[in-house]
Amino acid sequence: MNSTQETGNALAWETRLAQVKDGVEELRLAALAAEHGSCAAFDLAAASMRASTVNLVHYLAVRRHDVRALQDDLARLGLSSLGRMESRVMASLQAVLRVLYTLLAEPVPTDVIEDPSITFDSGPALLEAHAEAILGAGPQGRRTRIMVTMPGEAADDPDLIRRLVEAGMGIMRINCAHDSPAIWQRMVEHLRHAERELGERCLISFDLAGPKLRTGPIAPGPAVFKLRPSRNALGQVTRLARVRLTEEDITGCDGDVPSIPVEASLLSHAKPGDSIAFVDARGRERVLAVIEVRPGECLCETDRSAYVIPGLRFVLRRGQSLIVKGKVGALPAVEQWISLRVGDVLEVVRGEAPGRDAIYDDEGRVAQPAFVSCALAEVFGGVRIGEPILFDDGKIQGVIRDIVDDRLRVEITGTAGGTAKLRSGKGINLPESNLALPALTPKDIEDLAFVAQHADAVAMSFVQRANDIDDLLHELARLDASHLGIILKIETKTAFSRLPELLLSAMRHPPIAVMIARGDLGVEVGFERLSEVQEEILWLCEAAHVPVIWATQVLESLAKGGMPSRAEVSDAAMGSRAECVMLNKGPYILETLAFLRDVLVRIEEHQHKKTARLRKLRVAGSVG
């Protein structure tokens, strides 16, 4: 290479360095300008969150730029590509600039040399301190805490709570949408007893129920009880149908055996070997064989299907002799649903009127469309024609085509499996609508009286505006409970789009955390966007030094059925990037807790937030 080429290469190198330096300098100046324009936000932030507020503002300013080309250039130079700057934005920019100025043989500006308010060490330390303030100390051997949702049965099972604490539960979650203060009280008492016994500390977080957009009741079907034996592909009976006759005026289930009420005289005379003859609701003659008798009940079986209705006459026989007659008591109505397909019309009406399926005329045309009710009046004033509406966790999708007299006319545009069944109590999502729904309901305010006495933190459902946080702070102050930590549940598209505003508002009242409520959030933003959205929430919260709780359906197949799916294991490992992972209740919750604990310990050796940790790999030594 001749001198001319060397000179040209040197000039090209310097030009490239200068361009990269200018690009990074532009980001730094944008961050500083944003800081100078946000003094009011800094003044309102709590003293312990002020530096974190500055860092968040810096991060937002940088992320208003597309930095991808600059990142590639930095990587080619062997410098940090700024891809892990969340917790220390200005320190990351200044560190890169110092190297670039030095490579260019230019004097480094004083304000680039001086340490910023958040350094490489203090940024992560602040996040961990804020996490400890609301989620408790990090457990032995891992960084990520585990929160477990309590089932109602835990109120009467102190051993379950004790074993959960022993297995690594760091936060007990009680959902105020279920059970009652009396049940919550017993859960709290069991936990405190377990803490004393084990010498462990476990925090308590209460989820406020918030406003619930749900479908109203569905008109019930007929009161009928179906008996059906199991058959193989050839129609041969492989398992007899069993039923328990009881004198109690309710139906229930003893294990997998259903029960129906009958007149007491029938039961008092029954003996094993007797038969009970009847004509079912279809006019078919049927016989039940009595196989076991206990006080107040008898167990029967049959090899034929039968439809039993209230008032049906049973005849107890012993051989050819008629012993006694008795009638079937009250039976519950069969749960109904609204059957929907793409192209159908569903009307959503204000109130609590029992919904029903569509009514057809003699020629099979829809005479009256199906309808379902919704009790929240705010829905009908906040929606617009053309906006999407989703039901049952997004399994049924529709578009609002008309709005008349507190009635929404919805065209069904998508259903899971072709034909979907819409039942009562299913969620309604309006991701594009501007609903004037307060996050704090009268029930929440009532529940807060109990929460204030027993909680370490309170999670706010359906938070969407800074005013929602103000309302909660006002109620906590009224209850002399301003010490409680606040968890913002991000579960709507609106909440996600306003997350920076919500963070800045909540940073007035630490300790705070954010829960990624991925169930409703996935429905609202679309499941195809959920991975992207949860990433952005993690980044923003790390920039604010606000801990994150990774929630919804973590290892759900394991908790409910005893076996995880492969995708769930990967999802659980991804949860290690948050400060806490939440498990929901299930019969295998203890096994799930142990499984999750093992996954977190292993993955944290390899990954911290977005940073791969290059631990020595045993497999790397298998060759050579």
GROMACS .gro file of N, CA, C and O in nm, residues 259-321:
model
  252
  259SER      N    1  -7.468  -3.574   4.164
  259SER     CA    2  -7.579  -3.611   4.253
  259SER      C    3  -7.703  -3.534   4.215
  259SER      O    4  -7.696  -3.423   4.161
  260ILE      N    5  -7.820  -3.594   4.244
  260ILE     CA    6  -7.948  -3.527   4.225
  260ILE      C    7  -8.035  -3.556   4.347
  260ILE      O    8  -8.024  -3.660   4.411
  261PRO      N    9  -8.121  -3.458   4.385
  261PRO     CA   10  -8.204  -3.476   4.504
  261PRO      C   11  -8.332  -3.555   4.474
  261PRO      O   12  -8.390  -3.542   4.366
  262VAL      N   13  -8.373  -3.638   4.568
  262VAL     CA   14  -8.499  -3.713   4.557
  262VAL      C   15  -8.570  -3.709   4.691
  262VAL      O   16  -8.512  -3.669   4.793
  263GLU      N   17  -8.696  -3.755   4.693
  263GLU     CA   18  -8.771  -3.757   4.819
  263GLU      C   19  -8.705  -3.854   4.917
  263GLU      O   20  -8.657  -3.962   4.880
  264ALA      N   21  -8.705  -3.815   5.043
  264ALA     CA   22  -8.634  -3.892   5.146
  264ALA      C   23  -8.687  -4.033   5.160
  264ALA      O   24  -8.613  -4.127   5.191
  265SER      N   25  -8.819  -4.054   5.139
  265SER     CA   26  -8.878  -4.188   5.155
  265SER      C   27  -8.816  -4.290   5.061
  265SER      O   28  -8.803  -4.407   5.095
  266LEU      N   29  -8.774  -4.244   4.943
  266LEU     CA   30  -8.712  -4.334   4.846
  266LEU      C   31  -8.579  -4.386   4.899
  266LEU      O   32  -8.547  -4.504   4.888
  267LEU      N   33  -8.505  -4.298   4.963
  267LEU     CA   34  -8.373  -4.334   5.013
  267LEU      C   35  -8.380  -4.420   5.137
  267LEU      O   36  -8.297  -4.509   5.159
  268SER      N   37  -8.480  -4.396   5.221
  268SER     CA   38  -8.490  -4.470   5.347
  268SER      C   39  -8.522  -4.617   5.327
  268SER      O   40  -8.494  -4.700   5.414
  269HIS      N   41  -8.579  -4.651   5.210
  269HIS     CA   42  -8.615  -4.789   5.183
  269HIS      C   43  -8.515  -4.861   5.092
  269HIS      O   44  -8.521  -4.983   5.077
  270ALA      N   45  -8.425  -4.789   5.030
  270ALA     CA   46  -8.336  -4.848   4.930
  270ALA      C   47  -8.232  -4.939   4.993
  270ALA      O   48  -8.181  -4.913   5.103
  271LYS      N   49  -8.200  -5.049   4.922
  271LYS     CA   50  -8.096  -5.143   4.963
  271LYS      C   51  -8.012  -5.181   4.840
  271LYS      O   52  -8.062  -5.178   4.728
  272PRO      N   53  -7.886  -5.220   4.860
  272PRO     CA   54  -7.806  -5.266   4.747
  272PRO      C   55  -7.875  -5.383   4.676
  272PRO      O   56  -7.929  -5.473   4.741
  273GLY      N   57  -7.875  -5.381   4.545
  273GLY     CA   58  -7.942  -5.483   4.466
  273GLY      C   59  -8.079  -5.440   4.418
  273GLY      O   60  -8.135  -5.503   4.327
  274ASP      N   61  -8.136  -5.335   4.479
  274ASP     CA   62  -8.264  -5.283   4.433
  274ASP      C   63  -8.245  -5.214   4.297
  274ASP      O   64  -8.133  -5.186   4.253
  275SER      N   65  -8.357  -5.185   4.232
  275SER     CA   66  -8.354  -5.109   4.107
  275SER      C   67  -8.452  -4.994   4.117
  275SER      O   68  -8.551  -5.000   4.192
  276ILE      N   69  -8.425  -4.890   4.042
  276ILE     CA   70  -8.512  -4.773   4.038
  276ILE      C   71  -8.552  -4.752   3.893
  276ILE      O   72  -8.469  -4.722   3.807
  277ALA      N   73  -8.680  -4.771   3.863
  277ALA     CA   74  -8.732  -4.757   3.727
  277ALA      C   75  -8.795  -4.620   3.709
  277ALA      O   76  -8.852  -4.563   3.802
  278PHE      N   77  -8.782  -4.567   3.588
  278PHE     CA   78  -8.844  -4.438   3.557
  278PHE      C   79  -8.854  -4.421   3.406
  278PHE      O   80  -8.791  -4.494   3.329
  279VAL      N   81  -8.934  -4.325   3.364
  279VAL     CA   82  -8.944  -4.285   3.224
  279VAL      C   83  -8.883  -4.146   3.213
  279VAL      O   84  -8.932  -4.053   3.279
  280ASP      N   85  -8.777  -4.134   3.132
  280ASP     CA   86  -8.704  -4.007   3.131
  280ASP      C   87  -8.776  -3.899   3.049
  280ASP      O   88  -8.887  -3.923   2.997
  281ALA      N   89  -8.713  -3.782   3.037
  281ALA     CA   90  -8.778  -3.667   2.974
  281ALA      C   91  -8.811  -3.692   2.827
  281ALA      O   92  -8.897  -3.623   2.771
  282ARG      N   93  -8.748  -3.791   2.764
  282ARG     CA   94  -8.775  -3.822   2.623
  282ARG      C   95  -8.879  -3.932   2.607
  282ARG      O   96  -8.907  -3.975   2.496
  283GLY      N   97  -8.932  -3.984   2.723
  283GLY     CA   98  -9.027  -4.094   2.717
  283GLY      C   99  -8.961  -4.229   2.709
  283GLY      O  100  -9.029  -4.328   2.678
  284ARG      N  101  -8.830  -4.236   2.738
  284ARG     CA  102  -8.759  -4.365   2.733
  284ARG      C  103  -8.762  -4.432   2.871
  284ARG      O  104  -8.737  -4.367   2.973
  285GLU      N  105  -8.790  -4.563   2.872
  285GLU     CA  106  -8.789  -4.638   2.998
  285GLU      C  107  -8.644  -4.668   3.038
  285GLU      O  108  -8.566  -4.717   2.958
  286ARG      N  109  -8.611  -4.635   3.162
  286ARG     CA  110  -8.475  -4.651   3.210
  286ARG      C  111  -8.475  -4.713   3.349
  286ARG      O  112  -8.575  -4.703   3.423
  287VAL      N  113  -8.362  -4.776   3.386
  287VAL     CA  114  -8.348  -4.841   3.517
  287VAL      C  115  -8.212  -4.806   3.576
  287VAL      O  116  -8.109  -4.814   3.508
  288LEU      N  117  -8.211  -4.766   3.705
  288LEU     CA  118  -8.089  -4.746   3.780
  288LEU      C  119  -8.069  -4.864   3.875
  288LEU      O  120  -8.165  -4.905   3.942
  289ALA      N  121  -7.949  -4.917   3.881
  289ALA     CA  122  -7.917  -5.025   3.975
  289ALA      C  123  -7.857  -4.964   4.101
  289ALA      O  124  -7.759  -4.889   4.093
  290VAL      N  125  -7.914  -4.997   4.217
  290VAL     CA  126  -7.863  -4.947   4.345
  290VAL      C  127  -7.745  -5.034   4.386
  290VAL      O  128  -7.759  -5.155   4.404
  291ILE      N  129  -7.625  -4.974   4.401
  291ILE     CA  130  -7.507  -5.054   4.432
  291ILE      C  131  -7.452  -5.025   4.572
  291ILE      O  132  -7.374  -5.103   4.625
  292GLU      N  133  -7.490  -4.911   4.631
  292GLU     CA  134  -7.439  -4.876   4.763
  292GLU      C  135  -7.537  -4.782   4.832
  292GLU      O  136  -7.593  -4.693   4.768
  293VAL      N  137  -7.560  -4.805   4.961
  293VAL     CA  138  -7.653  -4.721   5.037
  293VAL      C  139  -7.584  -4.670   5.163
  293VAL      O  140  -7.518  -4.747   5.235
  294ARG      N  141  -7.596  -4.538   5.185
  294ARG     CA  142  -7.547  -4.476   5.307
  294ARG      C  143  -7.657  -4.386   5.361
  294ARG      O  144  -7.750  -4.352   5.288
  295PRO      N  145  -7.648  -4.348   5.487
  295PRO     CA  146  -7.755  -4.263   5.543
  295PRO      C  147  -7.777  -4.138   5.458
  295PRO      O  148  -7.685  -4.061   5.433
  296GLY      N  149  -7.900  -4.122   5.413
  296GLY     CA  150  -7.937  -4.003   5.338
  296GLY      C  151  -7.897  -4.003   5.193
  296GLY      O  152  -7.919  -3.903   5.123
  297GLU      N  153  -7.844  -4.116   5.141
  297GLU     CA  154  -7.805  -4.119   5.001
  297GLU      C  155  -7.785  -4.262   4.954
  297GLU      O  156  -7.769  -4.354   5.034
  298CYS      N  157  -7.789  -4.279   4.822
  298CYS     CA  158  -7.755  -4.409   4.764
  298CYS      C  159  -7.685  -4.388   4.631
  298CYS      O  160  -7.709  -4.288   4.560
  299LEU      N  161  -7.595  -4.481   4.598
  299LEU     CA  162  -7.518  -4.474   4.475
  299LEU      C  163  -7.578  -4.570   4.374
  299LEU      O  164  -7.601  -4.688   4.405
  300CYS      N  165  -7.604  -4.518   4.251
  300CYS     CA  166  -7.665  -4.599   4.147
  300CYS      C  167  -7.583  -4.593   4.019
  300CYS      O  168  -7.500  -4.502   4.001
  301GLU      N  169  -7.608  -4.689   3.928
  301GLU     CA  170  -7.542  -4.687   3.799
  301GLU      C  171  -7.633  -4.742   3.692
  301GLU      O  172  -7.729  -4.815   3.721
  302THR      N  173  -7.603  -4.705   3.566
  302THR     CA  174  -7.684  -4.751   3.453
  302THR      C  175  -7.598  -4.759   3.329
  302THR      O  176  -7.497  -4.687   3.318
  303ASP      N  177  -7.640  -4.844   3.234
  303ASP     CA  178  -7.567  -4.856   3.109
  303ASP      C  179  -7.638  -4.784   2.995
  303ASP      O  180  -7.601  -4.798   2.879
  304ARG      N  181  -7.743  -4.705   3.028
  304ARG     CA  182  -7.819  -4.633   2.926
  304ARG      C  183  -7.818  -4.482   2.955
  304ARG      O  184  -7.816  -4.440   3.071
  305SER      N  185  -7.820  -4.402   2.851
  305SER     CA  186  -7.830  -4.258   2.868
  305SER      C  187  -7.971  -4.222   2.914
  305SER      O  188  -8.069  -4.288   2.876
  306ALA      N  189  -7.981  -4.118   2.995
  306ALA     CA  190  -8.111  -4.076   3.046
  306ALA      C  191  -8.110  -3.926   3.074
  306ALA      O  192  -8.008  -3.870   3.113
  307TYR      N  193  -8.227  -3.863   3.054
  307TYR     CA  194  -8.245  -3.721   3.083
  307TYR      C  195  -8.345  -3.708   3.197
  307TYR      O  196  -8.462  -3.743   3.182
  308VAL      N  197  -8.295  -3.659   3.311
  308VAL     CA  198  -8.377  -3.650   3.433
  308VAL      C  199  -8.417  -3.503   3.454
  308VAL      O  200  -8.333  -3.414   3.446
  309ILE      N  201  -8.547  -3.481   3.482
  309ILE     CA  202  -8.597  -3.345   3.506
  309ILE      C  203  -8.669  -3.342   3.640
  309ILE      O  204  -8.709  -3.448   3.694
  310PRO      N  205  -8.687  -3.224   3.699
  310PRO     CA  206  -8.758  -3.214   3.829
  310PRO      C  207  -8.900  -3.271   3.819
  310PRO      O  208  -8.968  -3.254   3.717
  311GLY      N  209  -8.943  -3.339   3.925
  311GLY     CA  210  -9.077  -3.396   3.929
  311GLY      C  211  -9.088  -3.533   3.867
  311GLY      O  212  -9.194  -3.598   3.876
  312LEU      N  213  -8.980  -3.579   3.804
  312LEU     CA  214  -8.981  -3.713   3.744
  312LEU      C  215  -9.006  -3.817   3.854
  312LEU      O  216  -8.948  -3.809   3.962
  313ARG      N  217  -9.091  -3.919   3.825
  313ARG     CA  218  -9.126  -4.019   3.926
  313ARG      C  219  -9.031  -4.137   3.919
  313ARG      O  220  -9.014  -4.200   3.814
  314PHE      N  221  -8.968  -4.168   4.032
  314PHE     CA  222  -8.883  -4.286   4.047
  314PHE      C  223  -8.962  -4.394   4.119
  314PHE      O  224  -9.034  -4.365   4.216
  315VAL      N  225  -8.946  -4.519   4.074
  315VAL     CA  226  -9.013  -4.633   4.137
  315VAL      C  227  -8.907  -4.730   4.187
  315VAL      O  228  -8.832  -4.786   4.107
  316LEU      N  229  -8.898  -4.747   4.318
  316LEU     CA  230  -8.801  -4.838   4.378
  316LEU      C  231  -8.859  -4.980   4.378
  316LEU      O  232  -8.968  -5.004   4.431
  317ARG      N  233  -8.787  -5.074   4.320
  317ARG     CA  234  -8.831  -5.214   4.312
  317ARG      C  235  -8.726  -5.305   4.375
  317ARG      O  236  -8.608  -5.279   4.369
  318ARG      N  237  -8.776  -5.412   4.435
  318ARG     CA  238  -8.691  -5.518   4.488
  318ARG      C  239  -8.739  -5.647   4.427
  318ARG      O  240  -8.843  -5.700   4.464
  319GLY      N  241  -8.665  -5.692   4.323
  319GLY     CA  242  -8.714  -5.804   4.244
  319GLY      C  243  -8.836  -5.758   4.166
  319GLY      O  244  -8.833  -5.658   4.094
  320GLN      N  245  -8.948  -5.827   4.183
  320GLN     CA  246  -9.071  -5.789   4.114
  320GLN      C  247  -9.162  -5.704   4.201
  320GLN      O  248  -9.268  -5.660   4.156
  321SER      N  249  -9.118  -5.677   4.324
  321SER     CA  250  -9.204  -5.605   4.419
  321SER      C  251  -9.179  -5.455   4.412
  321SER      O  252  -9.064  -5.410   4.408
   0.00000   0.00000   0.00000
